[in-house]
Short mmCIF file of C-alpha atoms (C1' of nucleotides) in Angstrom, two decimals:
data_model
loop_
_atom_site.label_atom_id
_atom_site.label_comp_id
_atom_site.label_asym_id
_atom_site.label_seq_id
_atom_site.Cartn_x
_atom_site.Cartn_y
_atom_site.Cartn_z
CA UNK A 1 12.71 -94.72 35.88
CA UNK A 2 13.73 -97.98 37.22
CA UNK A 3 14.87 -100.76 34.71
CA UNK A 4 11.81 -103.50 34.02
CA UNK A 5 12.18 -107.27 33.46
CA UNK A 6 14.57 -107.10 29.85
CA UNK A 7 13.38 -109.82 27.72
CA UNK A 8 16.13 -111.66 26.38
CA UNK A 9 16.22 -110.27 23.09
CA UNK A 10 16.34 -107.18 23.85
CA UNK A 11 19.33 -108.12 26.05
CA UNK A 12 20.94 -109.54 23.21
CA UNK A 13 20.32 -106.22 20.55
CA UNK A 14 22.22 -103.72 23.66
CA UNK A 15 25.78 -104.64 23.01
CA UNK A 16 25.16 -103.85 19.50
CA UNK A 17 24.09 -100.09 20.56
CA UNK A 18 26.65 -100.44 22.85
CA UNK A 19 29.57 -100.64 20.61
CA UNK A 20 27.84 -98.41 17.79
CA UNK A 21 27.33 -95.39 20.45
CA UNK A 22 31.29 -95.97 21.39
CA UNK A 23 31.90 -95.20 18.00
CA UNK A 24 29.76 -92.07 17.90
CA UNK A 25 31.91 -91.61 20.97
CA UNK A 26 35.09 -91.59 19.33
CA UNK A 27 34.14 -89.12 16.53
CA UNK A 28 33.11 -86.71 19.36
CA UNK A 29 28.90 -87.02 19.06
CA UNK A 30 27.54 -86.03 22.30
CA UNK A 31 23.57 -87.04 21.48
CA UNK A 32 21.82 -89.28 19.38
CA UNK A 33 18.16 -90.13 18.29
CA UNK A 34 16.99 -93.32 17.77
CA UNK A 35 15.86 -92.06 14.20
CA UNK A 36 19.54 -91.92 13.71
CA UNK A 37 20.58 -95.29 15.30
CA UNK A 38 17.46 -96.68 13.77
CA UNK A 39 19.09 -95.60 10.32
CA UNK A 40 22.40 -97.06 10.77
CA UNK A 41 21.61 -100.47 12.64
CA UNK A 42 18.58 -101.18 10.63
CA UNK A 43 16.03 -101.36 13.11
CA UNK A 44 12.95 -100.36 14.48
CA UNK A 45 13.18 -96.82 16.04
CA UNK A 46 10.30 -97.97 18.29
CA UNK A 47 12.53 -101.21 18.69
CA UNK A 48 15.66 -99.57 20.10
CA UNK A 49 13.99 -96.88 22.52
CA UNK A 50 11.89 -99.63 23.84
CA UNK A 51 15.11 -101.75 24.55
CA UNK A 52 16.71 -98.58 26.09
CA UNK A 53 13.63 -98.09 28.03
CA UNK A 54 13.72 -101.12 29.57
CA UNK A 55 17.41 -100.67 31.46
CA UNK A 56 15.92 -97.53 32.76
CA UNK A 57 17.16 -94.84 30.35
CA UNK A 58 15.31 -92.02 29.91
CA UNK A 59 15.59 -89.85 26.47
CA UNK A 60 14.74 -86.16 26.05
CA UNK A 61 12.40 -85.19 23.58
CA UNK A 62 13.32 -83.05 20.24
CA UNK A 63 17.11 -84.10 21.57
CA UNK A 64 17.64 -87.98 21.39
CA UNK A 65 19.75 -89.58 23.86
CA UNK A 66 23.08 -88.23 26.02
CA UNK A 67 25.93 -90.37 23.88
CA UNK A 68 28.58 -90.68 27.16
CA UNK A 69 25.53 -91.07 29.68
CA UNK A 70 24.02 -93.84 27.43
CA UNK A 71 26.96 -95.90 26.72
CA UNK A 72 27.83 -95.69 31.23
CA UNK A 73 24.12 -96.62 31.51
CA UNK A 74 24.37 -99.85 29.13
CA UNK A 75 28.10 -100.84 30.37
CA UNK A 76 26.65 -100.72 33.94
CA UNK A 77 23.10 -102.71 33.10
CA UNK A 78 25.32 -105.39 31.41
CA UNK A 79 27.55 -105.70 34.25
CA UNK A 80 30.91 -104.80 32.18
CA UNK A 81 32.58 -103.16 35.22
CA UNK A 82 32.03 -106.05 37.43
CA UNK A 83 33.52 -109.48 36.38
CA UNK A 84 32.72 -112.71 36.74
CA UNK A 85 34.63 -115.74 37.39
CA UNK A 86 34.58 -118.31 35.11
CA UNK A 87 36.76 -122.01 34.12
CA UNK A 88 37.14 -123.11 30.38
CA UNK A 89 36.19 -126.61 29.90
CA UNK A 90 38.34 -128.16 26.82
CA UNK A 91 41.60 -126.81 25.33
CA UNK A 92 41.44 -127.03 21.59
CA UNK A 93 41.05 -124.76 18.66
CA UNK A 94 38.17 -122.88 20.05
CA UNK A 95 38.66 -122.64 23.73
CA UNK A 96 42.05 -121.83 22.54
CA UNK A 97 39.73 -118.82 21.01
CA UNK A 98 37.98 -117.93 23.52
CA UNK A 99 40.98 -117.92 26.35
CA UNK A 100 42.46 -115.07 24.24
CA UNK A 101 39.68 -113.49 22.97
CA UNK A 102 40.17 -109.41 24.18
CA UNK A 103 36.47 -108.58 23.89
CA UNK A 104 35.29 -110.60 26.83
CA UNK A 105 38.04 -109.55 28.78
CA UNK A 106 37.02 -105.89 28.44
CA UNK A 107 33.50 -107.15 28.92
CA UNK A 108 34.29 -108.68 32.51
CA UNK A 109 34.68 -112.19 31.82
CA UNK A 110 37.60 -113.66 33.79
CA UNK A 111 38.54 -117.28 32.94
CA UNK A 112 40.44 -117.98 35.77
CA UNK A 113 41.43 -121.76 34.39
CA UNK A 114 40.78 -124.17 31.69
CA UNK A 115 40.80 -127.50 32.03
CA UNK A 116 41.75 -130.65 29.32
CA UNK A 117 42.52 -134.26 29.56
CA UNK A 118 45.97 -133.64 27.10
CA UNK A 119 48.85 -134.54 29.17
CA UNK A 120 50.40 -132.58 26.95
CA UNK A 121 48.39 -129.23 27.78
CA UNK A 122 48.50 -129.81 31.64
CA UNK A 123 50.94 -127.67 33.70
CA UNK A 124 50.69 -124.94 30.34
CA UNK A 125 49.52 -121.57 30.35
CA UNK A 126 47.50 -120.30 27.43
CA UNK A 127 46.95 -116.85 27.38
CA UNK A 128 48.14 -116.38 30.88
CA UNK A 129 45.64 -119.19 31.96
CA UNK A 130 46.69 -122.07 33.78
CA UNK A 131 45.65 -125.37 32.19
CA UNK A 132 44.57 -128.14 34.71
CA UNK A 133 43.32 -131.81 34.35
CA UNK A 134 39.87 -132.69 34.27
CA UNK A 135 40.15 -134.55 37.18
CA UNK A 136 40.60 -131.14 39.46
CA UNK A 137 37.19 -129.84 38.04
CA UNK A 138 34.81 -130.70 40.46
CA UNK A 139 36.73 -130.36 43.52
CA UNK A 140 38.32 -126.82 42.48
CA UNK A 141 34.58 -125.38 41.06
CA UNK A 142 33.93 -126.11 44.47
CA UNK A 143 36.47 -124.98 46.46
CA UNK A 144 36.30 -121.29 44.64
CA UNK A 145 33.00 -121.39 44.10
CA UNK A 146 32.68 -121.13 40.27
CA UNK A 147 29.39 -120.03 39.14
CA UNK A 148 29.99 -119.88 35.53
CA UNK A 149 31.53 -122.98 33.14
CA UNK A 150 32.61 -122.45 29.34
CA UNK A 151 31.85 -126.19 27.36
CA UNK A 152 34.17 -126.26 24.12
CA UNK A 153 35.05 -129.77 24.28
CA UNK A 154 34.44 -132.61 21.49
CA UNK A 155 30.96 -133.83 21.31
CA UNK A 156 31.54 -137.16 22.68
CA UNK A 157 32.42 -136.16 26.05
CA UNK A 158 30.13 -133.03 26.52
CA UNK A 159 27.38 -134.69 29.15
CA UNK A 160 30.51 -136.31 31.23
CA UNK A 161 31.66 -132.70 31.24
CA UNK A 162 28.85 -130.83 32.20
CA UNK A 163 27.40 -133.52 34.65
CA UNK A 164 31.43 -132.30 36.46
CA UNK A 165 30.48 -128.89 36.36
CA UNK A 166 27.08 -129.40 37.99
CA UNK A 167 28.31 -131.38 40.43
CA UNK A 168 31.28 -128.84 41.34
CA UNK A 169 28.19 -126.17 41.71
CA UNK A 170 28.41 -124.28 38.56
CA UNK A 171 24.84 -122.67 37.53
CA UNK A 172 25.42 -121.19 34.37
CA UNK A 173 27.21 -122.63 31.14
CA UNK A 174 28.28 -121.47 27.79
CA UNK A 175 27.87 -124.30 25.82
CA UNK A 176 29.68 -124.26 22.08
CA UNK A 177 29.10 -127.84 21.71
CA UNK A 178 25.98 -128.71 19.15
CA UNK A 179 24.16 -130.82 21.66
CA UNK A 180 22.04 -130.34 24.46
CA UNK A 181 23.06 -130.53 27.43
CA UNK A 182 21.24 -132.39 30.36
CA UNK A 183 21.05 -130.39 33.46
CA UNK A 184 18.98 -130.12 36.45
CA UNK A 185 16.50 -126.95 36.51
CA UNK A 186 18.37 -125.24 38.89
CA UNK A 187 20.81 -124.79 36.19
CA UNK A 188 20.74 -122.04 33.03
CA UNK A 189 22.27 -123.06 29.68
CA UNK A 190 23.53 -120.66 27.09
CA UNK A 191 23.33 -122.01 23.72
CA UNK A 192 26.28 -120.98 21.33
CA UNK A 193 25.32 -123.61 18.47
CA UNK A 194 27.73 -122.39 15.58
CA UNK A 195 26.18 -125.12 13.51
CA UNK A 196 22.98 -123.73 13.66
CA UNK A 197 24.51 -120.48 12.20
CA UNK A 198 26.25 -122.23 9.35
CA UNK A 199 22.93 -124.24 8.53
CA UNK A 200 21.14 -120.60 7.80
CA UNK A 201 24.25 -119.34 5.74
CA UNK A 202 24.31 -122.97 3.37
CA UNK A 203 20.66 -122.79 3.01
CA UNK A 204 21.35 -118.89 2.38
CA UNK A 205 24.08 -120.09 -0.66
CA UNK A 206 21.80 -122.10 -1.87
CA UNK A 207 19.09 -119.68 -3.07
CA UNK A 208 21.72 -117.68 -4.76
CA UNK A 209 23.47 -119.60 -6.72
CA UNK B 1 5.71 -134.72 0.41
CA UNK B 2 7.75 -131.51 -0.99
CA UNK B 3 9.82 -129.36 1.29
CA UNK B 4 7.91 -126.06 1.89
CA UNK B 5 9.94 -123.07 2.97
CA UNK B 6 11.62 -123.19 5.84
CA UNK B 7 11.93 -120.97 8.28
CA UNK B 8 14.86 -119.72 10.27
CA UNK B 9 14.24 -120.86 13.84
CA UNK B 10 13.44 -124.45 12.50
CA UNK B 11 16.60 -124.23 10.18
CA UNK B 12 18.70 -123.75 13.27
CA UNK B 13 16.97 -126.37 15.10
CA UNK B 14 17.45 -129.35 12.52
CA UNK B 15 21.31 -129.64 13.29
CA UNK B 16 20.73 -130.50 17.41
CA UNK B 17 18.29 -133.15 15.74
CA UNK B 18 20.58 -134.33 13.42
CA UNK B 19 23.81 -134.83 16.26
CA UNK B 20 20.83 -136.70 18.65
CA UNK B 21 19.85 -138.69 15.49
CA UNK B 22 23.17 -139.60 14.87
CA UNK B 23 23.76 -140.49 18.94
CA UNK B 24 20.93 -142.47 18.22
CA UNK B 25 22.03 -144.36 15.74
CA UNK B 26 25.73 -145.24 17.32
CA UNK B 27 23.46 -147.20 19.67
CA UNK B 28 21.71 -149.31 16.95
CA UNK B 29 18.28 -147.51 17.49
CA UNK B 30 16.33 -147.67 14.13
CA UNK B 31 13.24 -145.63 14.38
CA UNK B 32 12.75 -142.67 17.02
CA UNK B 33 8.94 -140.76 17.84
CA UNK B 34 9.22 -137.01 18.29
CA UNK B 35 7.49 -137.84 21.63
CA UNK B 36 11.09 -139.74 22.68
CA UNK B 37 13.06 -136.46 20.79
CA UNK B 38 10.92 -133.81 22.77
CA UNK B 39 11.58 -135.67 25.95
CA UNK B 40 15.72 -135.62 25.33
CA UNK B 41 15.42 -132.25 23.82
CA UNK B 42 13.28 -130.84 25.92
CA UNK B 43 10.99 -129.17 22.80
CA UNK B 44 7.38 -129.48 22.27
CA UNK B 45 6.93 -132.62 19.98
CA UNK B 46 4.79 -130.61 17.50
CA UNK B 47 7.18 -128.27 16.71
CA UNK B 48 9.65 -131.11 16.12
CA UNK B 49 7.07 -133.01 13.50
CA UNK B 50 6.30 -129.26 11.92
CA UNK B 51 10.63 -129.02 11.67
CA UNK B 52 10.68 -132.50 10.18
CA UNK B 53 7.99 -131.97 8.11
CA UNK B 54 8.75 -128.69 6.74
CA UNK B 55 11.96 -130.65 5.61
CA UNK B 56 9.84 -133.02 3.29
CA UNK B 57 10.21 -135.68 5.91
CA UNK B 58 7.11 -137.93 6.57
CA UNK B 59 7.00 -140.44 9.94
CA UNK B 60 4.65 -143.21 9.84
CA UNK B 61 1.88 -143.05 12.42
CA UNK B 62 2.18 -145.29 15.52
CA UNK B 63 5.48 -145.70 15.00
CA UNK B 64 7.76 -143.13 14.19
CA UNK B 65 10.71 -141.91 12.28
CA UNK B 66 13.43 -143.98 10.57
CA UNK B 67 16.97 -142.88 12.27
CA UNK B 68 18.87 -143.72 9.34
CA UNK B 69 16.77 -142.19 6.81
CA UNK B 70 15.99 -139.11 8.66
CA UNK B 71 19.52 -138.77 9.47
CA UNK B 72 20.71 -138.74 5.93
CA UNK B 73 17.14 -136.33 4.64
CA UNK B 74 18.51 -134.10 6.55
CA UNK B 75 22.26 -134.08 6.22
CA UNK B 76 21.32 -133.56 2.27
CA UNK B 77 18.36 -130.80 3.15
CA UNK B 78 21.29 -129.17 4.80
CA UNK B 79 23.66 -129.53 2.02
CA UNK B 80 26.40 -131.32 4.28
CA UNK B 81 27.08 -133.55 1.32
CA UNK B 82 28.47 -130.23 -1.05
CA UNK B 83 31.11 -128.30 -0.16
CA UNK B 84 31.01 -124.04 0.38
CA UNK B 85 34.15 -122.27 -0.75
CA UNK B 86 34.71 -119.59 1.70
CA UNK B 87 37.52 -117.07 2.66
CA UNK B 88 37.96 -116.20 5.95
CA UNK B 89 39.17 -112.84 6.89
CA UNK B 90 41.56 -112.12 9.87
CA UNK B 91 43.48 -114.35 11.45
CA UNK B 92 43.71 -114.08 15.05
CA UNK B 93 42.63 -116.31 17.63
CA UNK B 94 38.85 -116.71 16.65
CA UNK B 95 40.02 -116.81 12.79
CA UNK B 96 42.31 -119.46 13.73
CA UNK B 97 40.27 -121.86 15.76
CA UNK B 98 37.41 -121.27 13.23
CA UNK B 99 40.32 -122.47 10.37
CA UNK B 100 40.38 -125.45 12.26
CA UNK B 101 37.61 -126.83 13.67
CA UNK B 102 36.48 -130.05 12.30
CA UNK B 103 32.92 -129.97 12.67
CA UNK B 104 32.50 -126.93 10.15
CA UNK B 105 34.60 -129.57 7.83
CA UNK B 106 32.36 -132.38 8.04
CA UNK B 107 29.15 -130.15 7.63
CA UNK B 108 30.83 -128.86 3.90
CA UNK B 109 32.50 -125.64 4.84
CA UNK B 110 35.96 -125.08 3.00
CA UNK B 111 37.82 -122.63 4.01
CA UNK B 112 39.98 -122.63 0.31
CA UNK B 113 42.54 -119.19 1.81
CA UNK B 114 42.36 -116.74 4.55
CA UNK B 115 43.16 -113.38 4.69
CA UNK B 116 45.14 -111.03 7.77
CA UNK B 117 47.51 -108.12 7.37
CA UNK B 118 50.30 -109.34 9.47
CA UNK B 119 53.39 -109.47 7.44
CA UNK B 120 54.47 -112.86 9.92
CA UNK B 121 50.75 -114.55 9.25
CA UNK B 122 51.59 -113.99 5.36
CA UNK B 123 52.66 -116.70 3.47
CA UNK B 124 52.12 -119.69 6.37
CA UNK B 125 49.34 -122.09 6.48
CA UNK B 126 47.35 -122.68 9.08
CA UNK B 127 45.36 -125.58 9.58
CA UNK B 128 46.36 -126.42 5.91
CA UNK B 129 45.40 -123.12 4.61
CA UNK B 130 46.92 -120.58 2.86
CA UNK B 131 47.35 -117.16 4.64
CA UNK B 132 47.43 -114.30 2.36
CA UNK B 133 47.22 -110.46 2.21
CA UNK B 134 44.83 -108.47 2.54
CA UNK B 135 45.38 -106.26 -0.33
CA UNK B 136 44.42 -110.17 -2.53
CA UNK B 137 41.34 -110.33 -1.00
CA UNK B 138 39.17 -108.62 -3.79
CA UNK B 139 40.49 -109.69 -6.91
CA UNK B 140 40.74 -113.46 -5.72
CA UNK B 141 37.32 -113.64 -4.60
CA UNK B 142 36.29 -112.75 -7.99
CA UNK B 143 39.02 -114.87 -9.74
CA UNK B 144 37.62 -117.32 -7.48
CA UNK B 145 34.04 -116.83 -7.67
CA UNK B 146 34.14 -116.87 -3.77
CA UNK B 147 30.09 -116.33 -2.70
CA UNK B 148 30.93 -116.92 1.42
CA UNK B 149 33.06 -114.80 3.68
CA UNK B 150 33.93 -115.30 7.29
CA UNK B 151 34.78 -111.73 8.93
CA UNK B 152 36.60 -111.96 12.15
CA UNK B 153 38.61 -109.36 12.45
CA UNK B 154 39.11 -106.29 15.07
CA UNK B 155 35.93 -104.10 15.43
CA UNK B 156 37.79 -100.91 13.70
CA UNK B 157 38.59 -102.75 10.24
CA UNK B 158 35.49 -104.89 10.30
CA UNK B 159 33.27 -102.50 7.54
CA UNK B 160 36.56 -101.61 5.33
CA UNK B 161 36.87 -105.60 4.87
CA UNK B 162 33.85 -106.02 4.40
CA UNK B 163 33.78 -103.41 1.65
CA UNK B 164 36.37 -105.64 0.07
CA UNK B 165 34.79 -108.53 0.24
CA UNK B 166 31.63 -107.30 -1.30
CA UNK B 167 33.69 -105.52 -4.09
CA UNK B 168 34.90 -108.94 -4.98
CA UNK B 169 31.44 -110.36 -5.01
CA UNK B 170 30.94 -112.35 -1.85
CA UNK B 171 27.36 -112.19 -1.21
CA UNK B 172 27.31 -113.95 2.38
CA UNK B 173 29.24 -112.65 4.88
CA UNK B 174 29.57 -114.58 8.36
CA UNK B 175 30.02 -111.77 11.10
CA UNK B 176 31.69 -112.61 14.02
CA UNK B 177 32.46 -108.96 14.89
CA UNK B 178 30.47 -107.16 16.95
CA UNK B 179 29.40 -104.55 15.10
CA UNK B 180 26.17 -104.09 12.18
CA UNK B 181 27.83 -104.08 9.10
CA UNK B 182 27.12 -101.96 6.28
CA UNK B 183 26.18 -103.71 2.65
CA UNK B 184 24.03 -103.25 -0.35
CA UNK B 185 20.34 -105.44 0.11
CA UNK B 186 22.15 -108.36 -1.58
CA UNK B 187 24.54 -108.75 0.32
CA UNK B 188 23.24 -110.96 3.48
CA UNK B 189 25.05 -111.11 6.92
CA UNK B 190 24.38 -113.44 9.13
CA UNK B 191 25.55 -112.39 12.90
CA UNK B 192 27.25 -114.32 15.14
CA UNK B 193 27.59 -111.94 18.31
CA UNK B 194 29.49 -113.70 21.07
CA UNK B 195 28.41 -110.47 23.07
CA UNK B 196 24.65 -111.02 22.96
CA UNK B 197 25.09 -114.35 24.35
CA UNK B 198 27.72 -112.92 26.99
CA UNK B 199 25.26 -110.25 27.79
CA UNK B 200 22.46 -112.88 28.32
CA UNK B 201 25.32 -114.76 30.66
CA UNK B 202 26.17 -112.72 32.82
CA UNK B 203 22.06 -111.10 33.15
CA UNK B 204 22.03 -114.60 33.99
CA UNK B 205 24.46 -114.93 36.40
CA UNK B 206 23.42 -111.47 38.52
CA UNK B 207 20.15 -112.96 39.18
CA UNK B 208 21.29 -116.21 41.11
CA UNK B 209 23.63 -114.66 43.26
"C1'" DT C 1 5.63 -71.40 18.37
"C1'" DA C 2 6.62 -75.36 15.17
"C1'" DG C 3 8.83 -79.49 14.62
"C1'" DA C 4 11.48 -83.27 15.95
"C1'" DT C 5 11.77 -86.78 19.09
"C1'" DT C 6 10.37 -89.42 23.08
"C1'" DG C 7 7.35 -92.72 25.44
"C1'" DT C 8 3.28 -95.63 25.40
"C1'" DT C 9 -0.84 -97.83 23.92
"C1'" DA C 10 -2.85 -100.48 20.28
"C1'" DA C 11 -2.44 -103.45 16.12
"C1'" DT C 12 0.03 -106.73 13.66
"C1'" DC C 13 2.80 -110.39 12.75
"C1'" DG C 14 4.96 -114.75 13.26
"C1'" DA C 15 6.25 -118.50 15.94
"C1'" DT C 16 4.97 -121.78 19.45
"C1'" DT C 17 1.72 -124.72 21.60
"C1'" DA C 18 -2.81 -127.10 22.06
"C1'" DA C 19 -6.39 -129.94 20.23
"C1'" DC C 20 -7.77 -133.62 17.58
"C1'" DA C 21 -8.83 -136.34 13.44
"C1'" DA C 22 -6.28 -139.57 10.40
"C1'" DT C 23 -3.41 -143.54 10.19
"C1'" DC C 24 -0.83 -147.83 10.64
"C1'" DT D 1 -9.14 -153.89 17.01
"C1'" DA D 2 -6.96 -150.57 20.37
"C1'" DG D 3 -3.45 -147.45 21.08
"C1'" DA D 4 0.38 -144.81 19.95
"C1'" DT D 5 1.97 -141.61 16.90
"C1'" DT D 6 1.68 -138.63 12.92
"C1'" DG D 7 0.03 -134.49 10.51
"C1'" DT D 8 -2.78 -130.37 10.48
"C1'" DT D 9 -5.95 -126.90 11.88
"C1'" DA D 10 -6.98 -123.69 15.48
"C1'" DA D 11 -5.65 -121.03 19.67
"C1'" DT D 12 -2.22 -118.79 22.18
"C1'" DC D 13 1.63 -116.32 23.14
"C1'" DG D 14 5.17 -112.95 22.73
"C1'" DA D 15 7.74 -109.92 20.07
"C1'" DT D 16 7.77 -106.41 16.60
"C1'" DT D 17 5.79 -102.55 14.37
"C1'" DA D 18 2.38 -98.75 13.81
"C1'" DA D 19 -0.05 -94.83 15.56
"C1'" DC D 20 -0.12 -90.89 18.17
"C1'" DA D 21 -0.25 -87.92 22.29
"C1'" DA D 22 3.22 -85.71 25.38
"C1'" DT D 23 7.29 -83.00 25.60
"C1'" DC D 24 11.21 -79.86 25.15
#
DNA sequence: TAGATTGTTAATCGATTAACAATC
DNA sequence: TAGATTGTTAATCGATTAACAATC
């Protein structure tokens, strides 16, 4: 069956099976029903073989779903085997983080420089990543054709920033700053807003207490 | 006019108001209409009054909302203004840069020790807190009457900490690891799956090529 | 075969958006 | 007053969940 249009939240529930089925993986399971996956990740049954659907898979009936097909399926649809290029915007505690950060490595991202106005950080690697001034961001995005820009600077400077990337041709960025971001329509913004996160959890404290 | 419940997409929504509103107010501006907000933001004005409004807030017609007044409605409906003991569990990169990143600070969350089971981490502060063992964890969370964990550990200890931390009576975890965790009903988790927005990133990025 | 599980259509639910009267 | 903006009810949209026939 070919793979339909995967609406974003489905996209974003398929890592999650991703890494579970690994696990089944490891302790040697060789098929799984949604019934069972349904059980452990506390979801919809109809839920998760809709979202499996929808890269293409195919399930049998009265057996569940092929374990080591499933998780080659999902690593392909999400494009773990390919990577993509991609510069780091803003050297501090989190793009620190993020430089380092094994998952996305194994995942395909490639941060292939990061880029701060700290004297002090310029010339440094961090994590084996070369840290360059702000001023070579435009030109360089250019010149290698960077399609992908990580934002994790302060929230003062985050439209100078991203009005560099745009202009150096980047079309997609990861933005962990809690603002939005102006940017033409040509260009997709990711929203990583870890203050919205920590507004749930206080509001969350607050009923308990 | 009494704040009804809220839900969760307008509780994540409030703190991009509240940064704007504060942007806003740097530059002297005194009142704002969610017709100006929706334009910035790039939301549908009613869904900004039916945020605002399901805060308690009330604008005055023709005219608008008060930037300073809104501003500080909110920081309080968000409990900005009281601190949230937490302990945050493994300290590697993402543990560290969440340790010290200012912005959780300002918006009330305090880390008060953090846990790893490196015998090097143990001992040191970092970012001004305390790093302890792991083997702590449960018996100072209920010493402490801890209610808020922060898990961000590697994928293969993630549900044996958070065992621990629910022994010792935390009853919010913040996941950061990739992976559904297992608690009693509650216990709430928020997620905070770096993945799911990588997934949606690089969906993103196979389509513009 | 009987029963478990898939795959799909239909129903429900909740959030977003549109329409518009009330208000200063 | 006239017009812009709020606040709210109604309509729409999309995602989740329920129901159930098809399948091995």
């Amino acid at each position: 069956m070919q793979a339909k249009t995967v609406t974003v939240p489905t996209l974003k529930r398929l890592p999650i099976y991703l890494t579970y089925l690994k696990h089944l993986q490891e302790q040697g399971r060789e098929v799984v029903s949604t019934t069972h996956l349904s059980r452990v990740l506390k979801q919809d049954p109809t839920q998760i073989r809709k979202d499996l659907a929808a890269t293409g898979l195919v399930g049998k009936p009265k057996v569940g779903f092929d374990v080591s097909k499933t998780i080659e399926h999902l690593e392909n649809f999400l494009g773990y085997h390919n990577t993509n290029d991609a510069f780091l915007v803003g050297v501090g505690n989190l793009g620190r983080a993020i430089m380092g950060y094994l998952p996305f490595v194994e995942k395909g991202l490639n941060i292939v420089a990061a880029f701060d106005n700290n004297p002090e950080l310029i010339g440094k690697e961090i994590a084996g990543i070369p840290v360059l001034t702000v001023e070579k961001l435009t030109d360089l995005a250019k010149r290698m054709k960077i399609k992908l820009g990580i934002l994790t600077v302060p929230e003062s400077v985050a439209q100078d920033l991203t009005d560099a990337m745009v202009e150096g041709g980047i079309q997609v960025i990861w933005n962990f700053v809690p603002t939005r971001l102006m940017v033409p329509d040509s260009v997709y913004v990711e929203y990583t807003q870890l203050s919205s996160h920590l507004a749930v959890i206080k509001k969350k404290l607050q009923s308990i207490k």
